[in-house]
Amino acid sequence: MEPITKERKRQLSTDIIMILVLSFLGLAGFGLLDRMIDLNSFVDNTSINIVWRVLVVAVFGQFATAGLGITVVCLIRKEKFRSFGLNTRNLLPTIVLSALCCVPELLFYWWQGTIHSWCPFWDVHMTREVLSSGFPYNVLGMLITATAWGFFEGFNYVVIRDKISELWPSKHRWLDWGALFCAIMCILVHWMVGVTPDAILEMLATMILIYGMLIVRKETGNAWGCVLIFCLYWNAV
């Protein structure tokens, strides 16, 4: 691999900082919004159409923290999403290998006895109400949920990993600094830090999932596995 230019290094550094700052501001802004309107009461207020409630939380919460940063950077740099692996190349092996990355965490939840019937986004707070709301609100609500909690959460890791790994490439095939950063970030964001045996096992399983799916993306050149994990597995069992 040829060394990248100083200009490209500055650009990548700026992109990474911008993504992280915008994500932090999105998280802080969501916290401020919660103080202003009491989000728990807003989310549970059935007098407001369910689609509007899902849209507010999706845009100002989930997308603001896991989507806004990469979207702004891609718009500024005129980078298309498909340039980060949203293609059909090696699609089947990508899906199979990405699914295998979920196995350790799935086995952990099975061992704990916490697995429930499979349903995409079932653990997202408003999904039950969305599914029971009737057409077309259930369709619109699930599309918004799938976009924010599925596509952008998975793709957010892909873009961050790609940029970090290009800026700090590893000489070892299976060591990837971007994937490692994203795996640690996932654990911290989802409050999976703990010192009990169960907590440590959960952290390791999640590390394998996030790190593994990003290594698959790196090896196959395809990012759909990362997206599908968050659409079909994460929050679904």
mmCIF file of C-alpha atoms in Angstrom:
data_model
loop_
_atom_site.group_PDB
_atom_site.id
_atom_site.type_symbol
_atom_site.label_atom_id
_atom_site.label_comp_id
_atom_site.label_asym_id
_atom_site.label_seq_id
_atom_site.Cartn_x
_atom_site.Cartn_y
_atom_site.Cartn_z
ATOM 1 C CA MET A 1 0.000 0.000 0.000
ATOM 2 C CA GLU A 2 1.388 3.363 -1.024
ATOM 3 C CA PRO A 3 1.681 6.014 1.719
ATOM 4 C CA ILE A 4 -1.000 8.669 1.626
ATOM 5 C CA THR A 5 -0.150 12.308 0.996
ATOM 6 C CA LYS A 6 0.002 14.940 3.715
ATOM 7 C CA GLU A 7 -3.000 16.657 2.176
ATOM 8 C CA ARG A 8 -5.031 13.446 2.348
ATOM 9 C CA LYS A 9 -3.932 12.926 5.952
ATOM 10 C CA ARG A 10 -5.155 16.411 6.871
ATOM 11 C CA GLN A 11 -8.425 15.766 5.086
ATOM 12 C CA LEU A 12 -8.980 12.443 6.847
ATOM 13 C CA SER A 13 -8.084 13.943 10.232
ATOM 14 C CA THR A 14 -10.555 16.765 9.650
ATOM 15 C CA ASP A 15 -13.248 14.320 8.565
ATOM 16 C CA ILE A 16 -12.820 12.119 11.633
ATOM 17 C CA ILE A 17 -12.839 15.091 14.003
ATOM 18 C CA MET A 18 -15.907 16.523 12.280
ATOM 19 C CA ILE A 19 -17.800 13.232 12.540
ATOM 20 C CA LEU A 20 -16.971 12.813 16.225
ATOM 21 C CA VAL A 21 -17.775 16.445 17.092
ATOM 22 C CA LEU A 22 -21.111 16.364 15.250
ATOM 23 C CA SER A 23 -21.979 13.050 16.912
ATOM 24 C CA PHE A 24 -21.181 14.498 20.343
ATOM 25 C CA LEU A 25 -23.190 17.641 19.583
ATOM 26 C CA GLY A 26 -26.076 15.474 18.408
ATOM 27 C CA LEU A 27 -25.982 13.514 21.658
ATOM 28 C CA ALA A 28 -25.764 16.723 23.714
ATOM 29 C CA GLY A 29 -28.567 18.287 21.676
ATOM 30 C CA PHE A 30 -30.771 15.266 22.272
ATOM 31 C CA GLY A 31 -30.131 15.564 25.988
ATOM 32 C CA LEU A 32 -31.086 19.254 25.851
ATOM 33 C CA LEU A 33 -34.258 18.412 23.923
ATOM 34 C CA ASP A 34 -35.130 15.884 26.610
ATOM 35 C CA ARG A 35 -34.859 18.588 29.254
ATOM 36 C CA MET A 36 -37.003 20.965 27.210
ATOM 37 C CA ILE A 37 -39.925 18.703 26.315
ATOM 38 C CA ASP A 38 -39.515 15.594 28.543
ATOM 39 C CA LEU A 39 -38.960 13.013 25.821
ATOM 40 C CA ASN A 40 -40.315 10.109 27.842
ATOM 41 C CA SER A 41 -43.674 11.839 28.130
ATOM 42 C CA PHE A 42 -43.541 12.856 24.463
ATOM 43 C CA VAL A 43 -42.721 9.326 23.266
ATOM 44 C CA ASP A 44 -45.566 7.813 25.319
ATOM 45 C CA ASN A 45 -48.115 10.498 24.409
ATOM 46 C CA THR A 46 -50.594 8.562 22.252
ATOM 47 C CA SER A 47 -52.499 11.753 21.397
ATOM 48 C CA ILE A 48 -49.604 12.569 19.026
ATOM 49 C CA ASN A 49 -49.432 10.508 15.850
ATOM 50 C CA ILE A 50 -46.926 7.660 16.241
ATOM 51 C CA VAL A 51 -45.157 8.562 12.982
ATOM 52 C CA TRP A 52 -44.357 12.059 14.252
ATOM 53 C CA ARG A 53 -43.041 10.690 17.540
ATOM 54 C CA VAL A 54 -40.826 8.143 15.796
ATOM 55 C CA LEU A 55 -39.604 10.798 13.354
ATOM 56 C CA VAL A 56 -38.610 13.235 16.127
ATOM 57 C CA VAL A 57 -36.641 10.628 18.069
ATOM 58 C CA ALA A 58 -35.124 9.178 14.888
ATOM 59 C CA VAL A 59 -33.945 12.533 13.518
ATOM 60 C CA PHE A 60 -32.944 14.388 16.687
ATOM 61 C CA GLY A 61 -31.754 11.338 18.595
ATOM 62 C CA GLN A 62 -30.554 8.354 16.613
ATOM 63 C CA PHE A 63 -29.617 10.045 13.326
ATOM 64 C CA ALA A 64 -28.072 13.056 15.070
ATOM 65 C CA THR A 65 -25.674 10.801 16.972
ATOM 66 C CA ALA A 66 -25.124 8.048 14.360
ATOM 67 C CA GLY A 67 -25.618 9.452 10.894
ATOM 68 C CA LEU A 68 -25.442 13.222 10.831
ATOM 69 C CA GLY A 69 -21.647 13.369 11.055
ATOM 70 C CA ILE A 70 -20.953 10.976 8.194
ATOM 71 C CA THR A 71 -23.686 12.547 6.062
ATOM 72 C CA VAL A 72 -22.276 16.063 6.478
ATOM 73 C CA VAL A 73 -18.732 14.880 5.746
ATOM 74 C CA CYS A 74 -19.818 12.957 2.651
ATOM 75 C CA LEU A 75 -21.718 15.993 1.361
ATOM 76 C CA ILE A 76 -18.750 18.312 1.959
ATOM 77 C CA ARG A 77 -16.274 15.880 0.350
ATOM 78 C CA LYS A 78 -18.755 14.929 -2.390
ATOM 79 C CA GLU A 79 -18.271 11.283 -1.469
ATOM 80 C CA LYS A 80 -21.079 8.941 -2.449
ATOM 81 C CA PHE A 81 -22.289 6.347 0.040
ATOM 82 C CA ARG A 82 -21.668 3.560 -2.457
ATOM 83 C CA SER A 83 -17.953 4.414 -2.417
ATOM 84 C CA PHE A 84 -17.885 2.967 1.120
ATOM 85 C CA GLY A 85 -18.853 -0.540 0.027
ATOM 86 C CA LEU A 86 -22.564 -0.275 -0.747
ATOM 87 C CA ASN A 87 -22.246 -2.429 -3.843
ATOM 88 C CA THR A 88 -23.037 -5.957 -4.999
ATOM 89 C CA ARG A 89 -19.447 -7.234 -5.083
ATOM 90 C CA ASN A 90 -18.973 -10.376 -2.966
ATOM 91 C CA LEU A 91 -22.466 -9.857 -1.572
ATOM 92 C CA LEU A 92 -23.242 -13.479 -0.628
ATOM 93 C CA PRO A 93 -19.942 -14.196 1.191
ATOM 94 C CA THR A 94 -20.276 -10.826 2.920
ATOM 95 C CA ILE A 95 -23.716 -11.723 4.258
ATOM 96 C CA VAL A 96 -22.629 -15.203 5.375
ATOM 97 C CA LEU A 97 -19.424 -14.037 7.081
ATOM 98 C CA SER A 98 -21.195 -11.094 8.725
ATOM 99 C CA ALA A 99 -23.867 -13.445 10.073
ATOM 100 C CA LEU A 100 -21.148 -15.629 11.600
ATOM 101 C CA CYS A 101 -19.852 -12.584 13.495
ATOM 102 C CA CYS A 102 -23.197 -12.472 15.344
ATOM 103 C CA VAL A 103 -22.921 -16.047 16.645
ATOM 104 C CA PRO A 104 -20.841 -15.391 19.828
ATOM 105 C CA GLU A 105 -23.206 -12.661 21.014
ATOM 106 C CA LEU A 106 -26.272 -14.732 20.092
ATOM 107 C CA LEU A 107 -24.889 -17.677 22.077
ATOM 108 C CA PHE A 108 -24.240 -15.381 25.037
ATOM 109 C CA TYR A 109 -27.848 -14.131 25.060
ATOM 110 C CA TRP A 110 -29.087 -17.727 24.652
ATOM 111 C CA TRP A 111 -26.958 -18.753 27.631
ATOM 112 C CA GLN A 112 -28.437 -15.867 29.623
ATOM 113 C CA GLY A 113 -31.957 -16.822 28.555
ATOM 114 C CA THR A 114 -32.754 -13.334 27.230
ATOM 115 C CA ILE A 115 -33.497 -14.199 23.593
ATOM 116 C CA HIS A 116 -37.056 -13.427 22.477
ATOM 117 C CA SER A 117 -38.902 -14.132 19.247
ATOM 118 C CA TRP A 118 -37.158 -12.556 16.283
ATOM 119 C CA CYS A 119 -38.542 -9.217 15.151
ATOM 120 C CA PRO A 120 -36.470 -6.404 13.596
ATOM 121 C CA PHE A 121 -36.099 -3.416 15.947
ATOM 122 C CA TRP A 122 -38.224 -5.077 18.640
ATOM 123 C CA ASP A 123 -36.019 -3.582 21.364
ATOM 124 C CA VAL A 124 -36.444 -0.050 20.001
ATOM 125 C CA HIS A 125 -38.893 1.585 22.403
ATOM 126 C CA MET A 126 -41.724 2.499 19.992
ATOM 127 C CA THR A 127 -41.642 -0.533 17.681
ATOM 128 C CA ARG A 128 -44.498 -2.362 19.401
ATOM 129 C CA GLU A 129 -46.791 0.640 19.061
ATOM 130 C CA VAL A 130 -45.666 1.201 15.468
ATOM 131 C CA LEU A 131 -46.497 -2.371 14.464
ATOM 132 C CA SER A 132 -49.949 -2.173 16.022
ATOM 133 C CA SER A 133 -50.792 1.275 14.640
ATOM 134 C CA GLY A 134 -52.334 0.115 11.365
ATOM 135 C CA PHE A 135 -51.610 0.984 7.758
ATOM 136 C CA PRO A 136 -50.001 3.295 6.583
ATOM 137 C CA TYR A 137 -48.592 4.437 9.935
ATOM 138 C CA ASN A 138 -46.992 1.071 10.676
ATOM 139 C CA VAL A 139 -45.205 1.058 7.315
ATOM 140 C CA LEU A 140 -44.018 4.666 7.627
ATOM 141 C CA GLY A 141 -42.936 4.157 11.233
ATOM 142 C CA MET A 142 -40.933 1.034 10.411
ATOM 143 C CA LEU A 143 -39.294 2.701 7.396
ATOM 144 C CA ILE A 144 -38.139 5.583 9.606
ATOM 145 C CA THR A 145 -36.963 3.147 12.282
ATOM 146 C CA ALA A 146 -35.094 0.995 9.747
ATOM 147 C CA THR A 147 -33.388 4.051 8.274
ATOM 148 C CA ALA A 148 -32.232 5.539 11.582
ATOM 149 C CA TRP A 149 -31.640 2.494 13.817
ATOM 150 C CA GLY A 150 -30.742 0.130 10.969
ATOM 151 C CA PHE A 151 -29.064 1.661 7.954
ATOM 152 C CA PHE A 152 -27.365 4.677 9.505
ATOM 153 C CA GLU A 153 -26.232 2.967 12.706
ATOM 154 C CA GLY A 154 -24.548 0.192 10.739
ATOM 155 C CA PHE A 155 -23.199 2.431 7.987
ATOM 156 C CA ASN A 156 -21.890 4.954 10.512
ATOM 157 C CA TYR A 157 -19.368 2.374 11.724
ATOM 158 C CA VAL A 158 -18.331 1.625 8.136
ATOM 159 C CA VAL A 159 -17.462 5.225 7.243
ATOM 160 C CA ILE A 160 -15.645 5.863 10.522
ATOM 161 C CA ARG A 161 -13.679 2.628 10.173
ATOM 162 C CA ASP A 162 -12.722 3.359 6.565
ATOM 163 C CA LYS A 163 -11.405 6.813 7.345
ATOM 164 C CA ILE A 164 -9.486 5.829 10.489
ATOM 165 C CA SER A 165 -7.938 2.792 8.801
ATOM 166 C CA GLU A 166 -6.879 4.838 5.798
ATOM 167 C CA LEU A 167 -5.290 7.434 8.070
ATOM 168 C CA TRP A 168 -3.603 4.836 10.304
ATOM 169 C CA PRO A 169 -3.161 1.673 8.219
ATOM 170 C CA SER A 170 -2.004 -1.520 9.888
ATOM 171 C CA LYS A 171 0.733 -3.756 8.534
ATOM 172 C CA HIS A 172 -1.085 -6.809 9.847
ATOM 173 C CA ARG A 173 -4.032 -8.193 7.893
ATOM 174 C CA TRP A 174 -6.279 -8.966 10.867
ATOM 175 C CA LEU A 175 -5.390 -5.902 12.921
ATOM 176 C CA ASP A 176 -7.440 -2.889 11.919
ATOM 177 C CA TRP A 177 -7.313 0.308 13.980
ATOM 178 C CA GLY A 178 -10.566 1.663 12.576
ATOM 179 C CA ALA A 179 -12.463 -1.533 13.356
ATOM 180 C CA LEU A 180 -10.962 -1.623 16.859
ATOM 181 C CA PHE A 181 -11.950 2.002 17.510
ATOM 182 C CA CYS A 182 -15.520 1.319 16.345
ATOM 183 C CA ALA A 183 -15.810 -1.803 18.509
ATOM 184 C CA ILE A 184 -14.693 0.109 21.602
ATOM 185 C CA MET A 185 -16.961 3.024 20.689
ATOM 186 C CA CYS A 186 -19.951 0.662 20.404
ATOM 187 C CA ILE A 187 -19.308 -0.763 23.866
ATOM 188 C CA LEU A 188 -19.009 2.697 25.412
ATOM 189 C CA VAL A 189 -22.031 4.171 23.625
ATOM 190 C CA HIS A 190 -24.262 1.256 24.639
ATOM 191 C CA TRP A 191 -22.979 1.220 28.245
ATOM 192 C CA MET A 192 -21.660 -2.351 28.075
ATOM 193 C CA VAL A 193 -18.724 -1.661 30.361
ATOM 194 C CA GLY A 194 -18.593 -3.861 33.457
ATOM 195 C CA VAL A 195 -16.345 -5.972 35.659
ATOM 196 C CA THR A 196 -18.591 -8.963 36.374
ATOM 197 C CA PRO A 197 -18.010 -12.183 34.381
ATOM 198 C CA ASP A 198 -21.298 -11.719 32.497
ATOM 199 C CA ALA A 199 -20.456 -8.119 31.618
ATOM 200 C CA ILE A 200 -16.992 -9.072 30.391
ATOM 201 C CA LEU A 201 -18.413 -11.866 28.230
ATOM 202 C CA GLU A 202 -20.979 -9.473 26.760
ATOM 203 C CA MET A 203 -18.262 -6.941 25.972
ATOM 204 C CA LEU A 204 -16.141 -9.587 24.266
ATOM 205 C CA ALA A 205 -19.077 -10.889 22.233
ATOM 206 C CA THR A 206 -19.983 -7.384 21.091
ATOM 207 C CA MET A 207 -16.331 -6.653 20.293
ATOM 208 C CA ILE A 208 -16.233 -9.742 18.085
ATOM 209 C CA LEU A 209 -19.465 -8.683 16.364
ATOM 210 C CA ILE A 210 -18.457 -5.104 15.529
ATOM 211 C CA TYR A 211 -14.790 -5.805 14.845
ATOM 212 C CA GLY A 212 -15.646 -8.895 12.837
ATOM 213 C CA MET A 213 -18.262 -7.275 10.607
ATOM 214 C CA LEU A 214 -15.852 -4.444 9.784
ATOM 215 C CA ILE A 215 -13.057 -6.886 8.962
ATOM 216 C CA VAL A 216 -15.505 -8.632 6.634
ATOM 217 C CA ARG A 217 -16.235 -5.266 5.022
ATOM 218 C CA LYS A 218 -12.493 -4.711 4.604
ATOM 219 C CA GLU A 219 -11.813 -8.170 3.156
ATOM 220 C CA THR A 220 -14.781 -8.346 0.765
ATOM 221 C CA GLY A 221 -15.047 -4.677 -0.156
ATOM 222 C CA ASN A 222 -18.760 -4.827 0.684
ATOM 223 C CA ALA A 223 -20.483 -2.983 3.524
ATOM 224 C CA TRP A 224 -23.985 -4.450 3.283
ATOM 225 C CA GLY A 225 -23.214 -7.019 5.960
ATOM 226 C CA CYS A 226 -22.718 -4.219 8.504
ATOM 227 C CA VAL A 227 -25.992 -2.590 7.511
ATOM 228 C CA LEU A 228 -27.962 -5.850 7.543
ATOM 229 C CA ILE A 229 -26.676 -6.731 11.006
ATOM 230 C CA PHE A 230 -28.261 -3.575 12.386
ATOM 231 C CA CYS A 231 -31.415 -4.029 10.312
ATOM 232 C CA LEU A 232 -32.038 -7.722 11.004
ATOM 233 C CA TYR A 233 -30.085 -8.735 14.125
ATOM 234 C CA TRP A 234 -29.281 -5.811 16.449
ATOM 235 C CA ASN A 235 -32.359 -5.053 18.615
ATOM 236 C CA ALA A 236 -34.162 -7.987 16.944
ATOM 237 C CA VAL A 237 -33.586 -10.982 19.283
#
